[in-house]
Tab-separated table of C-alpha atoms in Angstrom:
chain	number	residue	atom	x	y	z
A	1	MET	CA	-31.013	-28.521	38.579
A	2	SER	CA	-28.675	-25.604	39.097
A	3	LEU	CA	-28.144	-22.166	37.737
A	4	VAL	CA	-30.075	-21.504	34.569
A	5	PHE	CA	-29.135	-17.830	34.263
A	6	ALA	CA	-26.444	-15.495	35.516
A	7	GLY	CA	-26.018	-11.793	35.044
A	8	VAL	CA	-25.180	-8.445	36.556
A	9	CYS	CA	-26.828	-5.050	36.337
A	10	SER	CA	-26.877	-1.552	37.732
A	11	HIS	CA	-29.266	-0.693	40.521
A	12	ALA	CA	-28.948	3.078	40.865
A	13	PRO	CA	-32.209	4.644	42.075
A	14	GLY	CA	-32.057	7.277	39.353
A	15	ILE	CA	-32.666	4.606	36.711
A	16	THR	CA	-36.328	4.651	37.656
A	17	GLY	CA	-36.622	7.616	40.008
A	18	ARG	CA	-35.012	10.187	37.742
A	19	ALA	CA	-35.945	8.613	34.419
A	20	HIS	CA	-37.885	11.767	33.550
A	21	LEU	CA	-34.745	13.896	33.893
A	22	ALA	CA	-32.684	11.917	31.373
A	23	GLU	CA	-32.450	12.459	27.647
A	24	PRO	CA	-35.414	10.332	26.481
A	25	ALA	CA	-33.529	8.530	23.713
A	26	VAL	CA	-30.643	7.706	26.044
A	27	LYS	CA	-32.978	6.532	28.791
A	28	ASP	CA	-35.078	4.503	26.385
A	29	ALA	CA	-32.033	2.762	24.906
A	30	PHE	CA	-30.883	1.656	28.333
A	31	HIS	CA	-34.308	0.675	29.587
A	32	ALA	CA	-34.821	-1.382	26.416
A	33	GLN	CA	-31.621	-3.303	27.085
A	34	PHE	CA	-32.511	-3.689	30.772
A	35	HIS	CA	-35.882	-5.146	29.720
A	36	ARG	CA	-34.071	-7.427	27.238
A	37	PHE	CA	-31.907	-8.561	30.133
A	38	GLY	CA	-35.060	-9.398	32.100
A	39	GLU	CA	-36.561	-11.237	29.142
A	40	ALA	CA	-33.373	-13.276	28.799
A	41	MET	CA	-33.670	-14.290	32.428
A	42	ARG	CA	-37.353	-15.173	32.191
A	43	ALA	CA	-36.712	-17.207	29.025
A	44	THR	CA	-34.692	-19.628	31.132
A	45	ARG	CA	-37.897	-20.399	33.133
A	46	PRO	CA	-36.376	-19.985	36.593
A	47	ASP	CA	-38.245	-21.151	39.676
A	48	ALA	CA	-36.541	-18.445	41.704
A	49	VAL	CA	-34.007	-15.661	41.283
A	50	ILE	CA	-31.208	-14.974	43.722
A	51	VAL	CA	-30.474	-11.251	43.724
A	52	ILE	CA	-27.107	-10.410	45.223
A	53	ALA	CA	-27.360	-6.744	46.022
A	54	ALA	CA	-25.194	-4.381	47.951
A	55	GLU	CA	-27.894	-2.848	50.098
A	56	HIS	CA	-27.735	0.600	51.607
A	57	PHE	CA	-28.630	0.364	55.300
A	58	ALA	CA	-32.206	-0.666	54.627
A	59	ASN	CA	-31.975	-3.737	56.867
A	60	PHE	CA	-28.449	-3.947	58.189
A	61	PHE	CA	-26.675	-1.273	60.201
A	62	MET	CA	-23.285	-0.787	61.828
A	63	ASN	CA	-24.597	-2.142	65.133
A	64	ASN	CA	-24.570	-5.675	63.748
A	65	MET	CA	-23.345	-5.762	60.176
A	66	PRO	CA	-23.037	-9.132	58.471
A	67	ALA	CA	-20.496	-9.495	55.693
A	68	TYR	CA	-22.959	-11.820	53.951
A	69	ALA	CA	-26.677	-12.275	54.506
A	70	ILE	CA	-29.375	-14.299	52.770
A	71	GLY	CA	-33.107	-13.782	53.137
A	72	MET	CA	-35.178	-16.683	54.407
A	73	ALA	CA	-38.835	-15.680	54.135
A	74	ASP	CA	-41.856	-16.507	52.012
A	75	SER	CA	-42.610	-12.858	51.405
A	76	TYR	CA	-40.762	-9.572	51.340
A	77	GLU	CA	-41.743	-5.970	50.802
A	78	GLY	CA	-40.310	-3.030	48.948
A	79	PRO	CA	-39.284	-0.486	48.150
A	80	ILE	CA	-38.349	0.856	51.548
A	81	GLU	CA	-37.793	4.230	49.903
A	82	ASP	CA	-40.501	6.742	49.050
A	83	PRO	CA	-42.211	5.223	45.976
A	84	LYS	CA	-42.424	8.629	44.326
A	85	TRP	CA	-38.713	9.200	44.856
A	86	LEU	CA	-37.806	5.796	43.423
A	87	GLY	CA	-40.475	5.668	40.745
A	88	ILE	CA	-41.557	2.207	41.884
A	89	GLU	CA	-44.752	1.470	43.768
A	90	LYS	CA	-44.734	-0.614	46.927
A	91	HIS	CA	-45.187	-4.323	46.351
A	92	ALA	CA	-45.251	-7.604	48.201
A	93	ILE	CA	-42.566	-9.778	46.635
A	94	PRO	CA	-42.740	-13.571	46.927
A	95	GLY	CA	-39.880	-15.478	48.497
A	96	ASP	CA	-39.216	-19.151	49.165
A	97	ALA	CA	-38.169	-19.786	52.744
A	98	ALA	CA	-37.643	-23.517	52.222
A	99	LEU	CA	-35.346	-22.986	49.247
A	100	SER	CA	-33.519	-20.232	51.121
A	101	GLN	CA	-32.904	-22.563	54.029
A	102	ARG	CA	-31.458	-25.269	51.806
A	103	LEU	CA	-29.194	-22.765	50.063
A	104	ILE	CA	-28.061	-21.266	53.362
A	105	ARG	CA	-27.247	-24.665	54.860
A	106	GLU	CA	-25.035	-25.526	51.909
A	107	VAL	CA	-23.359	-22.105	51.707
A	108	MET	CA	-22.535	-22.411	55.409
A	109	GLN	CA	-20.334	-25.405	54.656
A	110	THR	CA	-17.668	-22.943	53.516
A	111	VAL	CA	-18.871	-19.382	54.130
A	112	ASP	CA	-20.420	-18.033	57.331
A	113	VAL	CA	-23.576	-16.214	56.350
A	114	ALA	CA	-26.298	-14.471	58.331
A	115	TYR	CA	-29.930	-15.210	57.555
A	116	ALA	CA	-32.870	-12.845	57.776
A	117	GLU	CA	-36.555	-13.711	58.011
A	118	GLU	CA	-37.430	-10.058	57.474
A	119	TRP	CA	-36.084	-7.986	54.619
A	120	LYS	CA	-37.264	-4.704	53.202
A	121	PHE	CA	-35.958	-4.343	49.673
A	122	ASP	CA	-34.276	-1.081	48.784
A	123	HIS	CA	-33.328	0.164	45.328
A	124	GLY	CA	-30.485	-2.352	45.184
A	125	ILE	CA	-33.085	-5.054	44.557
A	126	MET	CA	-36.201	-3.112	43.535
A	127	VAL	CA	-34.700	-1.324	40.538
A	128	PRO	CA	-33.447	-4.594	38.994
A	129	LEU	CA	-36.771	-6.330	39.772
A	130	ASN	CA	-38.562	-3.563	37.909
A	131	PHE	CA	-36.987	-5.012	34.765
A	132	LEU	CA	-36.401	-8.652	35.752
A	133	THR	CA	-39.822	-9.495	37.145
A	134	PRO	CA	-42.081	-6.511	36.482
A	135	LYS	CA	-45.102	-8.515	37.657
A	136	TYR	CA	-43.354	-9.489	40.908
A	137	ASP	CA	-44.463	-13.058	40.294
A	138	LEU	CA	-41.156	-14.909	40.702
A	139	PRO	CA	-39.810	-15.875	44.128
A	140	VAL	CA	-36.777	-13.806	45.065
A	141	ILE	CA	-33.945	-14.911	47.351
A	142	PRO	CA	-32.335	-11.663	48.522
A	143	VAL	CA	-28.637	-11.704	49.276
A	144	ASN	CA	-26.518	-8.915	50.651
A	145	ILE	CA	-22.804	-8.401	50.582
A	146	ASN	CA	-21.824	-5.490	52.807
A	147	CYS	CA	-20.305	-2.919	50.483
A	148	GLN	CA	-21.305	0.132	52.552
A	149	GLY	CA	-19.817	-0.022	56.006
A	150	PRO	CA	-16.078	-0.811	56.137
A	151	PRO	CA	-14.414	-3.065	57.041
A	152	LEU	CA	-15.614	-4.885	53.932
A	153	THR	CA	-15.232	-8.512	53.050
A	154	PRO	CA	-12.106	-9.119	50.927
A	155	LEU	CA	-12.672	-9.701	47.222
A	156	HIS	CA	-11.373	-13.252	47.414
A	157	ARG	CA	-14.065	-13.988	49.981
A	158	ALA	CA	-16.702	-12.612	47.605
A	159	TRP	CA	-15.358	-15.088	45.062
A	160	ALA	CA	-15.573	-17.903	47.626
A	161	PHE	CA	-19.123	-16.831	48.431
A	162	GLY	CA	-20.031	-17.123	44.751
A	163	GLU	CA	-18.509	-20.588	44.637
A	164	ALA	CA	-20.549	-21.552	47.697
A	165	LEU	CA	-23.739	-20.247	46.111
A	166	ARG	CA	-23.038	-22.302	42.998
A	167	ARG	CA	-22.494	-25.428	45.053
A	168	ALA	CA	-25.750	-24.763	46.880
A	169	CYS	CA	-27.633	-24.221	43.624
A	170	ASP	CA	-26.180	-27.426	42.185
A	171	ALA	CA	-27.695	-29.315	45.111
A	172	ALA	CA	-31.167	-27.845	44.567
A	173	PRO	CA	-33.736	-29.345	42.183
A	174	GLU	CA	-35.092	-25.906	41.306
A	175	ARG	CA	-34.106	-23.873	38.267
A	176	ILE	CA	-32.342	-20.851	39.738
A	177	ALA	CA	-31.357	-17.510	38.218
A	178	LEU	CA	-28.602	-15.421	39.760
A	179	VAL	CA	-28.241	-11.668	39.359
A	180	GLY	CA	-25.642	-9.417	40.956
A	181	THR	CA	-26.451	-5.725	41.204
A	182	GLY	CA	-24.521	-2.528	41.779
A	183	GLY	CA	-21.278	-0.962	40.613
A	184	ILE	CA	-19.404	-0.260	38.648
A	185	SER	CA	-17.403	2.934	39.311
A	186	HIS	CA	-19.545	5.711	40.729
A	187	TRP	CA	-19.734	8.326	43.448
A	188	PRO	CA	-23.407	8.170	44.410
A	189	ALA	CA	-25.096	10.287	47.054
A	190	THR	CA	-22.372	12.903	46.911
A	191	PRO	CA	-22.122	16.169	44.971
A	192	ASP	CA	-20.023	14.096	42.528
A	193	SER	CA	-23.126	12.130	41.549
A	194	GLY	CA	-22.835	11.421	37.832
A	195	LYS	CA	-19.081	10.983	37.853
A	196	VAL	CA	-17.812	7.631	36.543
A	197	ASN	CA	-14.438	6.285	35.438
A	198	GLU	CA	-15.180	4.797	32.037
A	199	ALA	CA	-11.685	3.360	31.556
A	200	TRP	CA	-11.861	1.635	34.943
A	201	ASP	CA	-15.309	0.284	34.147
A	202	ALA	CA	-14.180	-1.037	30.772
A	203	ALA	CA	-11.158	-2.733	32.288
A	204	PHE	CA	-13.166	-4.320	35.071
A	205	MET	CA	-15.885	-5.569	32.744
A	206	GLN	CA	-13.252	-6.964	30.384
A	207	HIS	CA	-11.990	-9.058	33.275
A	208	TRP	CA	-15.553	-9.950	34.258
A	209	CYS	CA	-16.547	-11.037	30.756
A	210	ALA	CA	-13.400	-13.178	30.500
A	211	ASN	CA	-14.040	-14.559	33.992
A	212	ASP	CA	-10.513	-13.501	34.808
A	213	ARG	CA	-10.373	-14.190	38.541
A	214	THR	CA	-6.917	-12.696	38.973
A	215	GLY	CA	-7.896	-9.534	37.134
A	216	MET	CA	-11.076	-9.042	39.134
A	217	LEU	CA	-9.474	-9.745	42.496
A	218	GLY	CA	-6.462	-7.550	41.815
A	219	HIS	CA	-8.152	-4.394	43.080
A	220	THR	CA	-7.396	-3.096	46.545
A	221	ASP	CA	-10.138	-1.166	48.329
A	222	GLU	CA	-7.798	1.819	48.574
A	223	ALA	CA	-7.291	1.933	44.809
A	224	THR	CA	-10.963	1.257	44.110
A	225	TYR	CA	-12.000	4.121	46.393
A	226	ARG	CA	-9.544	6.442	44.683
A	227	GLU	CA	-10.281	5.410	41.091
A	228	ALA	CA	-13.854	4.127	41.188
A	229	GLY	CA	-15.415	5.810	44.194
A	230	GLN	CA	-17.149	4.234	47.138
A	231	GLY	CA	-19.710	2.861	44.703
A	232	GLY	CA	-16.912	0.769	43.225
A	233	PHE	CA	-16.916	-1.390	46.346
A	234	GLU	CA	-20.010	-3.031	44.893
A	235	ILE	CA	-17.891	-5.020	42.418
A	236	ARG	CA	-18.161	-7.709	45.086
A	237	THR	CA	-21.580	-8.674	43.731
A	238	PHE	CA	-20.221	-8.979	40.186
A	239	ILE	CA	-17.306	-11.090	41.421
A	240	ALA	CA	-19.613	-13.463	43.274
A	241	VAL	CA	-21.713	-13.976	40.136
A	242	ALA	CA	-18.643	-14.694	38.021
A	243	ALA	CA	-17.440	-17.259	40.539
A	244	ALA	CA	-20.835	-18.954	40.533
A	245	ALA	CA	-21.418	-18.929	36.780
A	246	ARG	CA	-17.868	-19.881	35.679
A	247	GLY	CA	-18.730	-18.708	32.159
A	248	ARG	CA	-18.119	-15.810	29.815
A	249	GLY	CA	-19.937	-12.513	29.809
A	250	GLU	CA	-21.914	-10.614	27.205
A	251	ILE	CA	-22.584	-6.931	27.739
A	252	PHE	CA	-26.066	-5.734	26.765
A	253	HIS	CA	-25.459	-2.156	27.814
A	254	MET	CA	-22.653	-0.200	29.476
A	255	LYS	CA	-22.840	3.541	29.040
A	256	ALA	CA	-22.691	6.385	31.501
A	257	ILE	CA	-25.936	8.279	32.066
A	258	PRO	CA	-24.854	11.010	34.495
A	259	ILE	CA	-28.302	11.873	35.834
A	260	PHE	CA	-28.593	8.189	36.820
A	261	ALA	CA	-25.213	8.500	38.592
A	262	VAL	CA	-23.677	5.412	37.064
A	263	SER	CA	-22.408	3.593	33.976
A	264	CYS	CA	-25.709	1.900	33.249
A	265	THR	CA	-24.846	-1.739	32.860
A	266	ALA	CA	-26.589	-5.001	32.077
A	267	ALA	CA	-24.627	-8.110	31.199
A	268	THR	CA	-25.269	-11.836	31.147
A	269	MET	CA	-22.798	-14.622	31.754
A	270	SER	CA	-23.004	-18.144	30.418
A	271	VAL	CA	-23.324	-20.852	33.041
A	272	GLU	CA	-20.589	-23.442	32.672
B	1	MET	CA	-18.177	13.540	67.384
B	2	SER	CA	-20.921	10.923	67.523
B	3	LEU	CA	-21.181	10.155	63.848
B	4	TYR	CA	-22.487	6.724	64.705
B	5	ALA	CA	-25.449	8.176	66.605
B	6	MET	CA	-26.331	10.543	63.765
B	7	GLN	CA	-26.288	7.691	61.324
B	8	LYS	CA	-28.290	5.495	63.668
B	9	PHE	CA	-30.942	8.172	63.812
B	10	LEU	CA	-31.064	8.393	60.013
B	11	PHE	CA	-31.294	4.592	59.805
B	12	ALA	CA	-34.334	4.681	62.110
B	13	LEU	CA	-35.861	7.627	60.278
B	14	ASN	CA	-35.554	5.903	56.905
B	15	ARG	CA	-37.189	2.703	58.135
B	16	ASP	CA	-39.786	3.663	60.686
B	17	VAL	CA	-42.906	5.699	59.897
B	18	GLU	CA	-43.394	6.427	63.594
B	19	VAL	CA	-39.941	8.031	63.761
B	20	GLN	CA	-40.833	9.990	60.642
B	21	ARG	CA	-44.071	11.159	62.270
B	22	ARG	CA	-42.335	12.257	65.454
B	23	TYR	CA	-39.655	14.124	63.506
B	24	SER	CA	-42.218	15.809	61.265
B	25	GLU	CA	-44.326	16.917	64.220
B	26	GLY	CA	-41.465	19.127	65.367
B	27	GLY	CA	-41.318	21.005	68.666
B	28	GLU	CA	-41.102	18.995	71.853
B	29	THR	CA	-41.944	15.761	70.047
B	30	ARG	CA	-38.937	16.133	67.777
B	31	ALA	CA	-36.747	17.180	70.684
B	32	ALA	CA	-37.777	14.132	72.695
B	33	LEU	CA	-37.076	11.900	69.709
B	34	LEU	CA	-33.564	13.284	69.256
B	35	ALA	CA	-32.866	13.147	73.004
B	36	ALA	CA	-32.745	9.383	72.728
B	37	TYR	CA	-29.601	9.622	70.607
B	38	ASP	CA	-26.149	10.465	71.931
B	39	LEU	CA	-25.654	13.597	69.866
B	40	ASN	CA	-23.628	16.694	70.595
B	41	ASP	CA	-25.218	20.119	70.161
B	42	GLU	CA	-23.895	20.648	66.628
B	43	GLU	CA	-25.200	17.282	65.474
B	44	ARG	CA	-28.577	17.663	67.174
B	45	GLU	CA	-29.066	21.088	65.676
B	46	ALA	CA	-28.096	19.890	62.194
B	47	ILE	CA	-30.688	17.123	62.355
B	48	ALA	CA	-33.349	19.310	63.937
B	49	MET	CA	-32.839	21.995	61.286
B	50	GLY	CA	-32.656	19.522	58.427
B	51	ASP	CA	-29.233	20.928	57.528
B	52	ILE	CA	-28.251	18.485	54.775
B	53	GLY	CA	-24.988	20.313	54.075
B	54	LYS	CA	-23.825	20.135	57.695
B	55	LEU	CA	-24.786	16.478	58.029
B	56	TYR	CA	-22.887	15.706	54.834
B	57	VAL	CA	-19.779	17.487	56.078
B	58	LEU	CA	-20.016	15.735	59.441
B	59	GLY	CA	-19.606	12.477	57.541
B	60	CYS	CA	-23.052	10.905	57.441
B	61	ASN	CA	-23.076	8.066	54.963
B	62	GLY	CA	-24.614	9.320	51.735
B	63	GLN	CA	-26.921	6.354	51.401
B	64	LEU	CA	-28.478	7.222	54.751
B	65	LEU	CA	-28.552	10.955	54.163
B	66	MET	CA	-29.949	10.641	50.641
B	67	HIS	CA	-33.406	9.767	51.959
B	68	PHE	CA	-33.555	12.589	54.489
B	69	ALA	CA	-33.744	15.090	51.640
B	70	PRO	CA	-36.976	13.830	50.025
B	71	LEU	CA	-38.478	13.460	53.503
B	72	LEU	CA	-37.862	17.182	53.904
B	73	GLY	CA	-39.334	17.851	50.471
B	74	ILE	CA	-35.958	18.647	48.914
B	75	ALA	CA	-35.688	17.798	45.213
B	76	TRP	CA	-32.670	15.947	43.782
B	77	ALA	CA	-30.891	18.978	42.316
B	78	ASP	CA	-31.401	20.960	45.524
B	79	TYR	CA	-30.117	18.045	47.589
B	80	LEU	CA	-26.870	17.946	45.584
B	81	GLU	CA	-26.560	21.728	45.899
B	82	ALA	CA	-27.199	21.559	49.655
B	83	MET	CA	-24.193	19.246	50.022
B	84	ARG	CA	-22.042	21.588	47.937
B	85	GLU	CA	-23.210	24.502	50.049
B	86	GLY	CA	-22.307	22.553	53.151
B	87	VAL	CA	-18.753	22.146	51.912
B	88	ARG	CA	-18.583	25.852	51.057
B	89	LYS	CA	-19.784	26.851	54.523
B	90	TYR	CA	-18.212	24.235	56.769
B	91	GLY	CA	-15.236	22.909	54.811
B	92	PRO	CA	-14.403	19.429	53.516
B	93	VAL	CA	-16.175	16.281	54.638
B	94	ARG	CA	-14.682	15.314	57.984
B	95	ALA	CA	-15.280	11.555	58.107
B	96	GLY	CA	-16.657	8.560	56.289
B	97	ILE	CA	-16.366	7.368	52.698
B	98	TYR	CA	-18.587	9.895	50.939
B	99	ALA	CA	-16.051	12.687	50.506
B	100	MET	CA	-16.449	15.151	47.670
B	101	THR	CA	-13.907	14.876	44.850
B	102	THR	CA	-15.218	17.556	42.496
B	103	GLY	CA	-15.256	21.324	42.882
B	104	THR	CA	-18.124	23.133	44.596
B	105	ASN	CA	-19.023	24.774	41.290
B	106	GLU	CA	-18.996	21.564	39.260
B	107	LYS	CA	-22.233	19.879	38.294
B	108	VAL	CA	-21.225	16.520	36.851
B	109	ALA	CA	-24.749	15.455	35.972
B	110	GLY	CA	-25.826	18.927	34.970
B	111	VAL	CA	-27.766	19.504	38.185
């Protein structure tokens, strides 16, 4: 088979952990669209979901930081954070080591990727799963693109990684969903938390929805840091999804909720 | 400055319940734990005292530091304020990619 679903979404920990601090109507509107996003994914009857997240030093540190890593286990655990802080209880999450290994072997034909037989999910994966697979009953293939510890992989390599993932999915008989998480502009874990650049977000998502490779790859890290914050580095996950899906995007939700520290986003992309 | 060592400690603290236990126990246990990291006096004291503001200014990555606050029982709003207070007391962030771009009296998210 191949990809049956592609999409991107926010993963900020406040989405679940600080839900009680948001304006209820605003929170409910976003959560409803995030759940709709999950329902859209589940309606495609995937056998597994690849979650490309930009993790936050839960598993990988500056002593040995891979630019790209893919999980290769039959079971994972998460969240690594305090469940009360994140608003998500600890769970065992199924994986599929055999599928991971096949995907990794194919990706390696063009992109060097690390593999990991242990992986503790942080909010980068757990917050999306809260809406994508609330019963934690679908195998997850975790993927990380280092967006935290510079030097970071160039954007054109994130695109190439997405192309490699698509090629690997095309070679698999399983029905596979692909979700990129993170972004867009934000300044998380600083006193600026809540700040976003709505114009920058709109411009980036316009390029994403149009699958405009040149537009998406035209950002330098220096400009992204200045205009979209260090959280903006996570556009790498969105770029990889666009490269894999090759389609056009549809935004379910994209509105800043400051107490969640991000423009809360959920968007699907057709698979072409 | 051994920013790397500070961050390595926070990485271990966030992941390992035994490290959390040894830190929480305090006293000689905490001191022995921190002695394993190549920290200077300012850094060791900031970690030992749970000085979020100082650690922020010293350049600890926000995603690592963010989890130290709840471990210390510091609520979200107080954590943000502790970083602002750090900048007021010690000056701008000295390293890393988590510099502050707003004023110390701004509260973007209302907290």
